[in-house]
Amino acid sequence: MQKLIERAEKISNEIAVTLNSEAFYLQAVVIVVAVMLGWMLGVFILRRVRVFREEPQPGVLEDLRWSIHRASALVQPLTAAIMLEIATVFAIEEIGVVWLIKAAQGVAFIFLAYCFAKHLLQDTTIIALLKWIGLPVAILYSLGWLTDVTQYLDSISFDVGNIKLSVYTILRALVFGIVLFWLGRISNTTGERIIRTQEALDPGAREVVAKLFEISVFVVIFLLLLNVMGIDLTALAVFGGALGVGLGFGLQQIASNFISGIIILLDRSLTIGDYIQLEDGRTGTLRELSMRSATLETYDGKVIMVPNEKFITT
């Protein structure tokens, strides 16, 4: 009991010394100045950028402009966090200690994450990710323990072939994977909506461009995720070439239907509503044309799925 009392007195004395030190008050002044400058910079940006200042009117890219408008709630917390980061660099050179500024910066990041979740997010997965991952990371950063924790997690590793994986790498890949695929889904939805509203393109060309855009988005996300995991893409090229040859033989029919779908959409040989008779005598009206197959509806209400290759080769 006596040891606990002595330890508590020692800690209280250290806290008292810290709170009465010149470095503590200098850091407090730097925090106040940085937050005020960041807040003023945020006000300046909000007043100067029209999409932040005024509600978007109906028109082109209305959803995107509304998202940017809602993001105005993040401007001031973001500028304050940036100014605190600049203040950290200044304090290291002039004061020598930055623990209080780091704590303030952690609080700023927590507040930024709260504003982001409140004003922009509707996906429960991302909100849970911020709650259970983002908040602890911000707290560890503010306490100065983030580097030690990441180094410890990185030390717990194992080898899979020539690839070295650690707990930190797997967690980082999981978090970034969720975020990247969430961003990819939003980008894909927005991009396809923009492409399908381009009146200069005919409906078939719009569908081709939209599908190619979707494929491109997720290929980029996959490559970024491999890079986050630390997998060498050059070493993966040989494996990818061999895999491509195997898939070329195994998925030849799927590739043929995909390319046939592109040809049909580009040359506009088929359009929705066409009456089609197949070589086996079945007839129907074209209701849907995808990149892999066409959907025919017969007069008795049946649905026939026809591979796109049939329209090119027969």
PDB file of C-alpha atoms in Angstrom, residues 67 70-71 74 112-131 179 182-183 185-186:
ATOM      1  CA  SER A  67     -21.185  15.196 -52.343  1.00  0.00           C
ATOM      2  CA  ARG A  70     -21.572  18.100 -48.075  1.00  0.00           C
ATOM      3  CA  ALA A  71     -17.798  17.783 -47.776  1.00  0.00           C
ATOM      4  CA  LEU A  74     -14.687  18.678 -43.398  1.00  0.00           C
ATOM      5  CA  LEU A 112     -12.282  14.907 -38.600  1.00  0.00           C
ATOM      6  CA  ALA A 113     -13.258  11.228 -38.729  1.00  0.00           C
ATOM      7  CA  TYR A 114     -16.468  12.018 -36.808  1.00  0.00           C
ATOM      8  CA  CYS A 115     -17.400  14.779 -39.292  1.00  0.00           C
ATOM      9  CA  PHE A 116     -16.575  12.487 -42.208  1.00  0.00           C
ATOM     10  CA  ALA A 117     -18.815   9.720 -40.875  1.00  0.00           C
ATOM     11  CA  LYS A 118     -21.641  12.110 -39.984  1.00  0.00           C
ATOM     12  CA  HIS A 119     -21.837  14.168 -43.182  1.00  0.00           C
ATOM     13  CA  LEU A 120     -20.579  11.902 -45.970  1.00  0.00           C
ATOM     14  CA  LEU A 121     -20.934   8.250 -45.036  1.00  0.00           C
ATOM     15  CA  GLN A 122     -23.980   6.045 -45.247  1.00  0.00           C
ATOM     16  CA  ASP A 123     -22.163   2.711 -45.527  1.00  0.00           C
ATOM     17  CA  THR A 124     -22.314   0.920 -42.170  1.00  0.00           C
ATOM     18  CA  THR A 125     -19.124  -1.035 -42.948  1.00  0.00           C
ATOM     19  CA  ILE A 126     -17.041   2.118 -43.386  1.00  0.00           C
ATOM     20  CA  ILE A 127     -18.594   3.696 -40.287  1.00  0.00           C
ATOM     21  CA  ALA A 128     -17.696   0.574 -38.279  1.00  0.00           C
ATOM     22  CA  LEU A 129     -14.176   0.711 -39.754  1.00  0.00           C
ATOM     23  CA  LEU A 130     -13.750   4.279 -38.564  1.00  0.00           C
ATOM     24  CA  LYS A 131     -15.158   3.407 -35.164  1.00  0.00           C
ATOM     25  CA  VAL A 179     -11.676   1.425 -48.361  1.00  0.00           C
ATOM     26  CA  TRP A 182     -15.782   1.171 -51.323  1.00  0.00           C
ATOM     27  CA  LEU A 183     -14.205   4.036 -53.279  1.00  0.00           C
ATOM     28  CA  ARG A 185     -17.866   1.099 -56.078  1.00  0.00           C
ATOM     29  CA  ILE A 186     -18.692   4.789 -55.671  1.00  0.00           C
TER      30      ILE A 186
END
